[in-house]
Short mmCIF file of N, CA and C in Angstrom, two decimals:
data_model
loop_
_atom_site.label_atom_id
_atom_site.label_comp_id
_atom_site.label_asym_id
_atom_site.label_seq_id
_atom_site.Cartn_x
_atom_site.Cartn_y
_atom_site.Cartn_z
N UNK A 1380 -33.23 -11.55 24.57
CA UNK A 1380 -31.82 -11.21 24.60
C UNK A 1380 -30.97 -12.47 24.57
N UNK A 1381 -31.39 -13.51 25.32
CA UNK A 1381 -30.63 -14.76 25.34
C UNK A 1381 -30.62 -15.40 23.96
N UNK A 1382 -31.74 -15.36 23.26
CA UNK A 1382 -31.82 -15.96 21.93
C UNK A 1382 -30.87 -15.24 20.96
N UNK A 1383 -30.80 -13.93 21.09
CA UNK A 1383 -29.90 -13.16 20.25
C UNK A 1383 -28.44 -13.52 20.53
N UNK A 1384 -28.12 -13.68 21.81
CA UNK A 1384 -26.76 -14.06 22.20
C UNK A 1384 -26.41 -15.46 21.67
N UNK A 1385 -27.32 -16.41 21.80
CA UNK A 1385 -27.10 -17.78 21.31
C UNK A 1385 -26.94 -17.77 19.80
N UNK A 1386 -27.77 -17.01 19.10
CA UNK A 1386 -27.68 -16.93 17.64
C UNK A 1386 -26.34 -16.33 17.21
N UNK A 1387 -25.88 -15.29 17.91
CA UNK A 1387 -24.60 -14.67 17.58
C UNK A 1387 -23.45 -15.63 17.84
N UNK A 1388 -23.53 -16.40 18.92
CA UNK A 1388 -22.48 -17.37 19.25
C UNK A 1388 -22.42 -18.47 18.20
N UNK A 1389 -23.57 -19.00 17.80
CA UNK A 1389 -23.61 -20.04 16.77
C UNK A 1389 -23.05 -19.52 15.45
N UNK A 1390 -23.42 -18.30 15.09
CA UNK A 1390 -22.93 -17.70 13.86
C UNK A 1390 -21.41 -17.52 13.91
N UNK A 1391 -20.89 -17.09 15.04
CA UNK A 1391 -19.44 -16.90 15.18
C UNK A 1391 -18.70 -18.23 15.08
N UNK A 1392 -19.24 -19.27 15.70
CA UNK A 1392 -18.60 -20.58 15.66
C UNK A 1392 -18.63 -21.18 14.26
N UNK A 1393 -19.72 -21.01 13.53
CA UNK A 1393 -19.77 -21.55 12.17
C UNK A 1393 -18.85 -20.78 11.24
N UNK A 1394 -18.64 -19.50 11.51
CA UNK A 1394 -17.71 -18.72 10.68
C UNK A 1394 -16.29 -19.23 10.88
N UNK A 1395 -15.96 -19.66 12.09
CA UNK A 1395 -14.61 -20.17 12.36
C UNK A 1395 -14.35 -21.49 11.67
N UNK A 1396 -15.41 -22.28 11.47
CA UNK A 1396 -15.23 -23.60 10.88
C UNK A 1396 -15.52 -23.61 9.38
N UNK A 1397 -15.87 -22.49 8.81
CA UNK A 1397 -16.16 -22.42 7.38
C UNK A 1397 -14.90 -22.73 6.59
N UNK A 1398 -15.03 -23.46 5.50
CA UNK A 1398 -13.83 -23.79 4.71
C UNK A 1398 -13.21 -22.52 4.13
N UNK A 1399 -11.90 -22.46 4.16
CA UNK A 1399 -11.20 -21.29 3.62
C UNK A 1399 -10.96 -21.49 2.12
N UNK A 1400 -10.65 -20.40 1.47
CA UNK A 1400 -10.36 -20.45 0.04
C UNK A 1400 -9.09 -21.28 -0.18
N UNK A 1401 -9.00 -22.02 -1.28
CA UNK A 1401 -7.77 -22.76 -1.56
C UNK A 1401 -6.61 -21.79 -1.78
N UNK A 1402 -5.42 -22.22 -1.42
CA UNK A 1402 -4.23 -21.40 -1.57
C UNK A 1402 -3.12 -22.22 -2.22
N UNK A 1403 -2.22 -21.51 -2.92
CA UNK A 1403 -1.11 -22.14 -3.61
C UNK A 1403 0.14 -22.14 -2.74
N UNK A 1404 0.88 -23.22 -2.80
CA UNK A 1404 2.16 -23.30 -2.09
C UNK A 1404 3.27 -22.94 -3.07
N UNK A 1405 3.92 -21.83 -2.80
CA UNK A 1405 5.01 -21.37 -3.66
C UNK A 1405 6.32 -21.72 -2.96
N UNK A 1406 7.11 -22.58 -3.60
CA UNK A 1406 8.38 -23.04 -3.02
C UNK A 1406 9.40 -23.20 -4.14
N UNK A 1407 9.98 -22.08 -4.60
CA UNK A 1407 10.98 -22.18 -5.69
C UNK A 1407 12.26 -22.84 -5.21
N UNK A 1408 13.03 -23.33 -6.17
CA UNK A 1408 14.31 -23.97 -5.86
C UNK A 1408 15.43 -23.02 -6.25
N UNK A 1409 16.12 -22.43 -5.27
CA UNK A 1409 17.23 -21.54 -5.63
C UNK A 1409 18.42 -22.34 -6.15
N UNK A 1410 19.28 -21.66 -6.90
CA UNK A 1410 20.49 -22.29 -7.40
C UNK A 1410 21.50 -22.34 -6.26
N UNK A 1411 21.98 -23.52 -5.97
CA UNK A 1411 22.98 -23.67 -4.91
C UNK A 1411 24.32 -23.91 -5.58
N UNK A 1412 25.23 -22.96 -5.41
CA UNK A 1412 26.56 -23.04 -6.04
C UNK A 1412 27.43 -24.06 -5.33
N UNK A 1413 28.23 -24.74 -6.11
CA UNK A 1413 29.19 -25.67 -5.51
C UNK A 1413 30.48 -24.96 -5.13
N UNK A 1414 30.73 -23.81 -5.74
CA UNK A 1414 31.91 -23.01 -5.41
C UNK A 1414 31.47 -21.64 -4.92
N UNK A 1415 32.02 -21.25 -3.78
CA UNK A 1415 31.73 -19.92 -3.24
C UNK A 1415 32.78 -18.94 -3.76
N UNK A 1416 32.37 -18.09 -4.69
CA UNK A 1416 33.30 -17.16 -5.34
C UNK A 1416 33.41 -15.82 -4.64
N UNK A 1417 32.54 -15.54 -3.70
CA UNK A 1417 32.48 -14.20 -3.11
C UNK A 1417 32.89 -14.21 -1.64
N UNK A 1418 33.90 -14.95 -1.30
CA UNK A 1418 34.33 -15.02 0.09
C UNK A 1418 34.72 -13.63 0.59
N UNK A 1419 34.22 -13.28 1.76
CA UNK A 1419 34.56 -12.00 2.36
C UNK A 1419 33.68 -10.85 1.92
N UNK A 1420 32.81 -11.05 0.98
CA UNK A 1420 31.89 -9.99 0.53
C UNK A 1420 30.60 -10.09 1.34
N UNK A 1421 30.10 -8.94 1.75
CA UNK A 1421 28.85 -8.95 2.51
C UNK A 1421 27.88 -7.93 1.93
N UNK A 1422 26.62 -8.17 2.19
CA UNK A 1422 25.58 -7.25 1.76
C UNK A 1422 24.36 -7.44 2.63
N UNK A 1423 23.53 -6.42 2.68
CA UNK A 1423 22.25 -6.57 3.37
C UNK A 1423 21.19 -6.79 2.29
N UNK A 1424 20.21 -7.59 2.61
CA UNK A 1424 19.19 -7.97 1.65
C UNK A 1424 17.83 -7.47 2.14
N UNK A 1425 17.13 -6.77 1.26
CA UNK A 1425 15.80 -6.26 1.55
C UNK A 1425 14.88 -6.68 0.40
N UNK A 1426 13.59 -6.59 0.63
CA UNK A 1426 12.65 -6.89 -0.45
C UNK A 1426 11.39 -6.06 -0.29
N UNK A 1427 10.73 -5.83 -1.43
CA UNK A 1427 9.45 -5.10 -1.46
C UNK A 1427 8.53 -5.79 -2.45
N UNK A 1428 7.27 -5.85 -2.11
CA UNK A 1428 6.26 -6.39 -3.02
C UNK A 1428 5.51 -5.19 -3.58
N UNK A 1429 5.75 -4.87 -4.84
CA UNK A 1429 5.17 -3.69 -5.48
C UNK A 1429 3.97 -4.02 -6.37
N UNK A 1430 3.47 -5.24 -6.27
CA UNK A 1430 2.30 -5.62 -7.07
C UNK A 1430 1.07 -4.88 -6.58
N UNK A 1431 0.17 -4.57 -7.50
CA UNK A 1431 -1.06 -3.88 -7.12
C UNK A 1431 -2.03 -4.83 -6.43
N UNK A 1432 -2.03 -6.08 -6.80
CA UNK A 1432 -2.90 -7.09 -6.17
C UNK A 1432 -2.03 -8.15 -5.52
N UNK A 1433 -2.42 -8.62 -4.36
CA UNK A 1433 -1.59 -9.55 -3.61
C UNK A 1433 -1.91 -11.01 -3.89
N UNK A 1434 -2.86 -11.29 -4.77
CA UNK A 1434 -3.11 -12.69 -5.11
C UNK A 1434 -2.11 -13.16 -6.16
N UNK A 1435 -1.95 -14.47 -6.27
CA UNK A 1435 -0.92 -15.05 -7.13
C UNK A 1435 -1.53 -15.66 -8.40
N UNK A 1436 -2.83 -15.94 -8.38
CA UNK A 1436 -3.48 -16.55 -9.54
C UNK A 1436 -4.91 -16.03 -9.68
N UNK A 1437 -5.36 -16.02 -10.92
CA UNK A 1437 -6.75 -15.69 -11.23
C UNK A 1437 -7.28 -16.84 -12.07
N UNK A 1438 -8.32 -17.50 -11.56
CA UNK A 1438 -8.90 -18.67 -12.23
C UNK A 1438 -10.23 -18.26 -12.86
N UNK A 1439 -10.30 -18.38 -14.18
CA UNK A 1439 -11.51 -18.06 -14.93
C UNK A 1439 -12.14 -19.36 -15.40
N UNK A 1440 -13.27 -19.70 -14.80
CA UNK A 1440 -13.96 -20.95 -15.15
C UNK A 1440 -15.08 -20.72 -16.16
N UNK A 1441 -15.13 -19.53 -16.73
CA UNK A 1441 -16.17 -19.21 -17.69
C UNK A 1441 -17.42 -18.70 -16.99
N UNK A 1442 -18.36 -18.24 -17.77
CA UNK A 1442 -19.64 -17.72 -17.26
C UNK A 1442 -19.43 -16.67 -16.17
N UNK A 1443 -18.45 -15.83 -16.36
CA UNK A 1443 -18.13 -14.73 -15.44
C UNK A 1443 -17.81 -15.23 -14.03
N UNK A 1444 -17.25 -16.41 -13.93
CA UNK A 1444 -16.85 -16.98 -12.65
C UNK A 1444 -15.34 -16.87 -12.53
N UNK A 1445 -14.86 -15.80 -11.87
CA UNK A 1445 -13.42 -15.55 -11.73
C UNK A 1445 -13.08 -15.60 -10.25
N UNK A 1446 -12.05 -16.39 -9.92
CA UNK A 1446 -11.66 -16.55 -8.52
C UNK A 1446 -10.17 -16.23 -8.35
N UNK A 1447 -9.83 -15.27 -7.47
CA UNK A 1447 -8.42 -15.01 -7.17
C UNK A 1447 -7.92 -16.01 -6.13
N UNK A 1448 -6.66 -16.44 -6.28
CA UNK A 1448 -6.04 -17.36 -5.32
C UNK A 1448 -4.79 -16.71 -4.74
N UNK A 1449 -4.61 -16.87 -3.45
CA UNK A 1449 -3.44 -16.33 -2.77
C UNK A 1449 -2.44 -17.46 -2.50
N UNK A 1450 -1.24 -17.07 -2.13
CA UNK A 1450 -0.22 -18.04 -1.73
C UNK A 1450 -0.41 -18.37 -0.25
N UNK A 1451 -0.01 -19.56 0.16
CA UNK A 1451 -0.13 -19.96 1.56
C UNK A 1451 0.80 -19.13 2.45
N UNK A 1452 1.88 -18.63 1.88
CA UNK A 1452 2.84 -17.84 2.63
C UNK A 1452 3.08 -16.53 1.88
N UNK A 1453 3.68 -15.57 2.53
CA UNK A 1453 3.96 -14.28 1.93
C UNK A 1453 4.97 -14.46 0.79
N UNK A 1454 4.60 -14.04 -0.41
CA UNK A 1454 5.47 -14.22 -1.58
C UNK A 1454 6.78 -13.45 -1.44
N UNK A 1455 6.72 -12.26 -0.87
CA UNK A 1455 7.93 -11.45 -0.68
C UNK A 1455 8.93 -12.18 0.20
N UNK A 1456 8.46 -12.74 1.29
CA UNK A 1456 9.34 -13.47 2.22
C UNK A 1456 9.89 -14.72 1.55
N UNK A 1457 9.06 -15.44 0.81
CA UNK A 1457 9.50 -16.65 0.12
C UNK A 1457 10.61 -16.35 -0.88
N UNK A 1458 10.43 -15.31 -1.70
CA UNK A 1458 11.44 -14.97 -2.70
C UNK A 1458 12.71 -14.43 -2.04
N UNK A 1459 12.57 -13.65 -0.97
CA UNK A 1459 13.76 -13.14 -0.28
C UNK A 1459 14.56 -14.28 0.32
N UNK A 1460 13.88 -15.27 0.90
CA UNK A 1460 14.59 -16.42 1.48
C UNK A 1460 15.29 -17.24 0.40
N UNK A 1461 14.64 -17.43 -0.74
CA UNK A 1461 15.26 -18.19 -1.84
C UNK A 1461 16.49 -17.45 -2.37
N UNK A 1462 16.39 -16.14 -2.56
CA UNK A 1462 17.52 -15.36 -3.05
C UNK A 1462 18.65 -15.33 -2.01
N UNK A 1463 18.30 -15.23 -0.75
CA UNK A 1463 19.30 -15.24 0.32
C UNK A 1463 20.08 -16.56 0.32
N UNK A 1464 19.37 -17.65 0.19
CA UNK A 1464 20.03 -18.98 0.15
C UNK A 1464 20.96 -19.07 -1.06
N UNK A 1465 20.51 -18.55 -2.18
CA UNK A 1465 21.31 -18.57 -3.40
C UNK A 1465 22.58 -17.74 -3.23
N UNK A 1466 22.45 -16.55 -2.65
CA UNK A 1466 23.61 -15.66 -2.45
C UNK A 1466 24.59 -16.25 -1.44
N UNK A 1467 24.08 -16.84 -0.38
CA UNK A 1467 24.95 -17.46 0.63
C UNK A 1467 25.76 -18.60 0.02
N UNK A 1468 25.14 -19.35 -0.89
CA UNK A 1468 25.86 -20.46 -1.52
C UNK A 1468 26.98 -19.94 -2.43
N UNK A 1469 26.83 -18.70 -2.89
CA UNK A 1469 27.88 -18.08 -3.71
C UNK A 1469 28.99 -17.50 -2.85
N UNK A 1470 28.80 -17.49 -1.53
CA UNK A 1470 29.83 -17.00 -0.62
C UNK A 1470 29.56 -15.64 -0.02
N UNK A 1471 28.44 -15.03 -0.33
CA UNK A 1471 28.11 -13.72 0.23
C UNK A 1471 27.59 -13.88 1.66
N UNK A 1472 28.00 -12.98 2.52
CA UNK A 1472 27.48 -12.94 3.89
C UNK A 1472 26.32 -11.95 3.90
N UNK A 1473 25.17 -12.38 4.36
CA UNK A 1473 24.00 -11.51 4.44
C UNK A 1473 23.96 -10.95 5.87
N UNK A 1474 24.22 -9.65 6.00
CA UNK A 1474 24.24 -9.00 7.31
C UNK A 1474 23.46 -7.69 7.24
N UNK A 1475 23.09 -7.19 8.39
CA UNK A 1475 22.35 -5.93 8.45
C UNK A 1475 23.26 -4.71 8.40
N UNK A 1476 24.51 -4.87 8.78
CA UNK A 1476 25.42 -3.71 8.89
C UNK A 1476 26.41 -3.61 7.74
N UNK A 1477 26.03 -4.07 6.58
CA UNK A 1477 26.90 -4.01 5.42
C UNK A 1477 26.76 -2.67 4.71
N UNK A 1478 27.82 -2.24 4.03
CA UNK A 1478 27.75 -0.99 3.25
C UNK A 1478 27.02 -1.21 1.93
N UNK A 1479 27.00 -2.44 1.45
CA UNK A 1479 26.30 -2.76 0.22
C UNK A 1479 24.92 -3.32 0.51
N UNK A 1480 23.93 -2.89 -0.27
CA UNK A 1480 22.56 -3.33 -0.08
C UNK A 1480 21.99 -3.86 -1.38
N UNK A 1481 21.32 -5.01 -1.31
CA UNK A 1481 20.59 -5.54 -2.46
C UNK A 1481 19.11 -5.52 -2.08
N UNK A 1482 18.31 -4.93 -2.98
CA UNK A 1482 16.87 -4.91 -2.76
C UNK A 1482 16.19 -5.68 -3.89
N UNK A 1483 15.32 -6.59 -3.52
CA UNK A 1483 14.53 -7.36 -4.46
C UNK A 1483 13.14 -6.76 -4.51
N UNK A 1484 12.74 -6.27 -5.68
CA UNK A 1484 11.39 -5.73 -5.88
C UNK A 1484 10.58 -6.72 -6.70
N UNK A 1485 9.42 -7.09 -6.20
CA UNK A 1485 8.52 -7.95 -6.96
C UNK A 1485 7.56 -7.04 -7.72
N UNK A 1486 7.71 -7.01 -9.03
CA UNK A 1486 6.88 -6.13 -9.86
C UNK A 1486 5.64 -6.85 -10.39
N UNK A 1487 5.78 -8.15 -10.67
CA UNK A 1487 4.66 -8.92 -11.19
C UNK A 1487 4.89 -10.39 -10.87
N UNK A 1488 3.84 -11.06 -10.44
CA UNK A 1488 3.86 -12.52 -10.23
C UNK A 1488 2.41 -12.97 -10.32
N UNK A 1489 2.06 -13.57 -11.45
CA UNK A 1489 0.65 -13.88 -11.69
C UNK A 1489 0.51 -15.10 -12.60
N UNK A 1490 -0.47 -15.93 -12.28
CA UNK A 1490 -0.88 -17.03 -13.14
C UNK A 1490 -2.31 -16.75 -13.57
N UNK A 1491 -2.52 -16.63 -14.85
CA UNK A 1491 -3.87 -16.49 -15.39
C UNK A 1491 -4.31 -17.87 -15.86
N UNK A 1492 -5.39 -18.35 -15.29
CA UNK A 1492 -5.88 -19.71 -15.58
C UNK A 1492 -7.25 -19.61 -16.24
N UNK A 1493 -7.37 -20.23 -17.40
CA UNK A 1493 -8.67 -20.36 -18.05
C UNK A 1493 -8.90 -21.86 -18.17
N UNK A 1494 -9.99 -22.32 -17.57
CA UNK A 1494 -10.23 -23.75 -17.67
C UNK A 1494 -11.70 -24.09 -17.74
N UNK A 1495 -11.91 -25.27 -18.29
CA UNK A 1495 -13.25 -25.84 -18.40
C UNK A 1495 -13.12 -27.31 -17.99
N UNK A 1496 -14.16 -28.05 -18.15
CA UNK A 1496 -14.11 -29.47 -17.81
C UNK A 1496 -13.18 -30.25 -18.75
N UNK A 1497 -12.96 -29.73 -19.95
CA UNK A 1497 -12.22 -30.49 -20.95
C UNK A 1497 -10.76 -30.05 -21.14
N UNK A 1498 -10.42 -28.79 -20.82
CA UNK A 1498 -9.06 -28.31 -21.05
C UNK A 1498 -8.74 -27.13 -20.15
N UNK A 1499 -7.44 -26.83 -20.08
CA UNK A 1499 -7.03 -25.65 -19.32
C UNK A 1499 -5.83 -24.99 -20.00
N UNK A 1500 -5.69 -23.70 -19.70
CA UNK A 1500 -4.58 -22.91 -20.23
C UNK A 1500 -4.02 -22.07 -19.08
N UNK A 1501 -2.72 -22.21 -18.84
CA UNK A 1501 -2.05 -21.47 -17.77
C UNK A 1501 -1.05 -20.50 -18.40
N UNK A 1502 -1.18 -19.22 -18.10
CA UNK A 1502 -0.22 -18.21 -18.55
C UNK A 1502 0.39 -17.57 -17.31
N UNK A 1503 1.68 -17.80 -17.11
CA UNK A 1503 2.36 -17.29 -15.92
C UNK A 1503 3.33 -16.18 -16.32
N UNK A 1504 3.39 -15.14 -15.46
CA UNK A 1504 4.32 -14.03 -15.69
C UNK A 1504 5.01 -13.72 -14.36
N UNK A 1505 6.29 -13.38 -14.47
CA UNK A 1505 7.05 -12.98 -13.30
C UNK A 1505 8.01 -11.88 -13.72
N UNK A 1506 8.06 -10.82 -12.93
CA UNK A 1506 9.03 -9.75 -13.17
C UNK A 1506 9.59 -9.30 -11.83
N UNK A 1507 10.90 -9.42 -11.70
CA UNK A 1507 11.62 -9.01 -10.50
C UNK A 1507 12.62 -7.94 -10.87
N UNK A 1508 12.94 -7.09 -9.92
CA UNK A 1508 13.96 -6.07 -10.14
C UNK A 1508 14.95 -6.15 -8.98
N UNK A 1509 16.24 -6.13 -9.32
CA UNK A 1509 17.28 -6.07 -8.31
C UNK A 1509 17.90 -4.68 -8.32
N UNK A 1510 18.03 -4.09 -7.15
CA UNK A 1510 18.67 -2.79 -7.00
C UNK A 1510 19.80 -2.98 -6.00
N UNK A 1511 21.03 -2.77 -6.47
CA UNK A 1511 22.20 -2.91 -5.60
C UNK A 1511 22.81 -1.54 -5.42
N UNK A 1512 22.95 -1.15 -4.16
CA UNK A 1512 23.57 0.13 -3.84
C UNK A 1512 24.81 -0.14 -3.01
N UNK A 1513 25.90 0.50 -3.41
CA UNK A 1513 27.16 0.39 -2.69
C UNK A 1513 27.77 1.79 -2.61
N UNK A 1514 28.82 1.96 -1.83
CA UNK A 1514 29.45 3.27 -1.75
C UNK A 1514 29.96 3.78 -3.11
N UNK A 1515 30.18 2.87 -4.06
CA UNK A 1515 30.72 3.27 -5.36
C UNK A 1515 29.67 3.46 -6.45
N UNK A 1516 28.38 3.17 -6.14
CA UNK A 1516 27.38 3.35 -7.18
C UNK A 1516 26.12 2.54 -6.97
N UNK A 1517 25.35 2.46 -8.05
CA UNK A 1517 24.05 1.80 -8.00
C UNK A 1517 23.88 0.96 -9.26
N UNK A 1518 23.30 -0.23 -9.10
CA UNK A 1518 23.05 -1.15 -10.20
C UNK A 1518 21.58 -1.54 -10.14
N UNK A 1519 20.87 -1.39 -11.26
CA UNK A 1519 19.45 -1.74 -11.33
C UNK A 1519 19.23 -2.61 -12.56
N UNK A 1520 18.57 -3.75 -12.36
CA UNK A 1520 18.29 -4.62 -13.50
C UNK A 1520 17.01 -5.41 -13.23
N UNK A 1521 16.23 -5.59 -14.30
CA UNK A 1521 14.99 -6.36 -14.21
C UNK A 1521 15.19 -7.74 -14.82
N UNK A 1522 14.54 -8.70 -14.20
CA UNK A 1522 14.57 -10.09 -14.67
C UNK A 1522 13.11 -10.53 -14.81
N UNK A 1523 12.79 -11.12 -15.94
CA UNK A 1523 11.41 -11.52 -16.14
C UNK A 1523 11.33 -12.85 -16.86
N UNK A 1524 10.17 -13.44 -16.75
CA UNK A 1524 9.92 -14.70 -17.43
C UNK A 1524 8.43 -14.88 -17.67
N UNK A 1525 8.12 -15.68 -18.68
CA UNK A 1525 6.74 -16.02 -19.01
C UNK A 1525 6.70 -17.50 -19.33
N UNK A 1526 5.58 -18.11 -19.05
CA UNK A 1526 5.40 -19.50 -19.47
C UNK A 1526 3.94 -19.72 -19.81
N UNK A 1527 3.72 -20.63 -20.73
CA UNK A 1527 2.37 -21.00 -21.14
C UNK A 1527 2.28 -22.51 -21.13
N UNK A 1528 1.20 -23.01 -20.57
CA UNK A 1528 0.97 -24.45 -20.53
C UNK A 1528 -0.48 -24.71 -20.86
N UNK A 1529 -0.70 -25.76 -21.61
CA UNK A 1529 -2.05 -26.21 -21.94
C UNK A 1529 -2.16 -27.67 -21.54
N UNK A 1530 -3.37 -28.07 -21.19
CA UNK A 1530 -3.56 -29.47 -20.83
C UNK A 1530 -5.00 -29.88 -20.91
N UNK A 1531 -5.20 -31.18 -20.79
CA UNK A 1531 -6.54 -31.73 -20.80
C UNK A 1531 -7.14 -31.60 -19.40
N UNK A 1532 -8.44 -31.60 -19.33
CA UNK A 1532 -9.19 -31.50 -18.08
C UNK A 1532 -8.98 -30.12 -17.44
N UNK A 1533 -9.57 -29.88 -16.31
CA UNK A 1533 -9.42 -28.58 -15.66
C UNK A 1533 -8.09 -28.52 -14.92
N UNK A 1534 -7.61 -27.32 -14.69
CA UNK A 1534 -6.31 -27.13 -14.04
C UNK A 1534 -6.43 -27.43 -12.54
N UNK A 1535 -5.44 -28.14 -12.02
CA UNK A 1535 -5.43 -28.45 -10.59
C UNK A 1535 -4.56 -27.44 -9.85
N UNK A 1536 -4.65 -27.45 -8.54
CA UNK A 1536 -3.78 -26.60 -7.72
C UNK A 1536 -2.32 -26.97 -7.99
N UNK A 1537 -2.04 -28.25 -8.14
CA UNK A 1537 -0.68 -28.72 -8.43
C UNK A 1537 -0.16 -28.17 -9.75
N UNK A 1538 -1.03 -28.10 -10.77
CA UNK A 1538 -0.62 -27.54 -12.07
C UNK A 1538 -0.21 -26.08 -11.91
N UNK A 1539 -1.00 -25.32 -11.14
CA UNK A 1539 -0.71 -23.91 -10.95
C UNK A 1539 0.58 -23.71 -10.13
N UNK A 1540 0.73 -24.51 -9.08
CA UNK A 1540 1.93 -24.42 -8.25
C UNK A 1540 3.18 -24.75 -9.06
N UNK A 1541 3.10 -25.81 -9.86
CA UNK A 1541 4.24 -26.21 -10.68
C UNK A 1541 4.60 -25.13 -11.69
N UNK A 1542 3.59 -24.50 -12.29
CA UNK A 1542 3.85 -23.45 -13.28
C UNK A 1542 4.60 -22.28 -12.65
N UNK A 1543 4.13 -21.79 -11.50
CA UNK A 1543 4.78 -20.63 -10.88
C UNK A 1543 6.13 -21.00 -10.27
N UNK A 1544 6.22 -22.15 -9.62
CA UNK A 1544 7.50 -22.55 -9.04
C UNK A 1544 8.58 -22.75 -10.11
N UNK A 1545 8.21 -23.33 -11.23
CA UNK A 1545 9.16 -23.51 -12.33
C UNK A 1545 9.62 -22.17 -12.90
N UNK A 1546 8.69 -21.24 -13.02
CA UNK A 1546 9.02 -19.92 -13.56
C UNK A 1546 9.94 -19.16 -12.60
N UNK A 1547 9.64 -19.17 -11.31
CA UNK A 1547 10.50 -18.49 -10.33
C UNK A 1547 11.88 -19.11 -10.31
N UNK A 1548 11.96 -20.43 -10.37
CA UNK A 1548 13.25 -21.12 -10.39
C UNK A 1548 14.06 -20.73 -11.62
N UNK A 1549 13.40 -20.61 -12.77
CA UNK A 1549 14.09 -20.20 -14.00
C UNK A 1549 14.64 -18.79 -13.89
N UNK A 1550 13.87 -17.88 -13.28
CA UNK A 1550 14.34 -16.50 -13.12
C UNK A 1550 15.49 -16.44 -12.11
N UNK A 1551 15.42 -17.24 -11.05
CA UNK A 1551 16.54 -17.31 -10.09
C UNK A 1551 17.82 -17.82 -10.77
N UNK A 1552 17.67 -18.75 -11.70
CA UNK A 1552 18.84 -19.23 -12.46
C UNK A 1552 19.42 -18.12 -13.32
N UNK A 1553 18.54 -17.30 -13.92
CA UNK A 1553 19.01 -16.16 -14.72
C UNK A 1553 19.79 -15.19 -13.84
N UNK A 1554 19.29 -14.93 -12.65
CA UNK A 1554 19.98 -14.03 -11.72
C UNK A 1554 21.34 -14.61 -11.35
N UNK A 1555 21.37 -15.89 -11.06
CA UNK A 1555 22.62 -16.55 -10.65
C UNK A 1555 23.68 -16.50 -11.74
N UNK A 1556 23.27 -16.67 -12.97
CA UNK A 1556 24.25 -16.77 -14.07
C UNK A 1556 24.44 -15.47 -14.84
N UNK A 1557 23.92 -14.34 -14.33
CA UNK A 1557 24.05 -13.06 -15.03
C UNK A 1557 25.46 -12.50 -14.83
N UNK A 1558 26.28 -12.46 -15.89
CA UNK A 1558 27.66 -11.99 -15.73
C UNK A 1558 27.73 -10.51 -15.34
N UNK A 1559 26.82 -9.69 -15.85
CA UNK A 1559 26.82 -8.26 -15.53
C UNK A 1559 26.58 -8.05 -14.03
N UNK A 1560 25.61 -8.75 -13.49
CA UNK A 1560 25.31 -8.66 -12.06
C UNK A 1560 26.48 -9.18 -11.22
N UNK A 1561 26.99 -10.35 -11.59
CA UNK A 1561 28.08 -10.95 -10.82
C UNK A 1561 29.34 -10.08 -10.84
N UNK A 1562 29.66 -9.50 -11.97
CA UNK A 1562 30.83 -8.62 -12.06
C UNK A 1562 30.65 -7.38 -11.20
N UNK A 1563 29.45 -6.78 -11.25
CA UNK A 1563 29.21 -5.58 -10.46
C UNK A 1563 29.35 -5.90 -8.96
N UNK A 1564 28.79 -7.01 -8.54
CA UNK A 1564 28.86 -7.37 -7.13
C UNK A 1564 30.29 -7.67 -6.69
N UNK A 1565 31.05 -8.35 -7.54
CA UNK A 1565 32.45 -8.66 -7.19
C UNK A 1565 33.29 -7.39 -7.08
N UNK A 1566 33.02 -6.44 -7.94
CA UNK A 1566 33.86 -5.23 -7.98
C UNK A 1566 33.42 -4.16 -7.00
N UNK A 1567 32.15 -4.14 -6.60
CA UNK A 1567 31.64 -3.01 -5.83
C UNK A 1567 31.16 -3.31 -4.41
N UNK A 1568 31.13 -4.56 -4.02
CA UNK A 1568 30.72 -4.85 -2.64
C UNK A 1568 31.93 -5.07 -1.75
#
C-alpha cells in the first residue's frame, strides 16, 4: 500500500511539472481617438465567443502532425477590453445601466499554419459581429478580415502572434472608421 501511495505521489508531482503546450499572446492595438465625438452617450458592452473550437491556431507540420494552439488569455475578454478602450476614446461611457447595449460576437478567429523546415504559410481569418440594441431599434453588422503570409523556415510563435494581432487591429480600425456604425450610434444611443 505504501509503494502504491509513493508511486501515485510521484506521478502527481511529475504531472504538475510537465511542460505545458505553447500558447499565443493575443494583444491587439485598439484605435485611440484624439477627439471624443460621443460626449454624454453611454452604452453597456457585452461579448460572446460563438466559435465551435476555442483554440486560436492549428499548426500542420506534415505527416498528419496537427497541433491546436490556444491563447494565453481568454480571446473574448481580450477583444472586449480592446473594443471598450476604443469606444471610451471616442467619448462613450461604458456602464451597466445604459439603455443602449453593444454586443460583440466572435464568429471566427483562426490561424491555419502549414510549415516545414524550409518554409511556412500562415492563413488568418477573423469575423466579428456587432449587435447594437437601443430603445429606437437594432443594428447588426459583421466585420471580417483575412491575411496570408509566407516565409522561409518554419513559423515561429511570434509569426503567428503578429499575424493574428495585425488582423484584429485592422478589423478594429474598420469598426472605428465605419460611418454607418458611427451614425447609428450617434443618433440612437
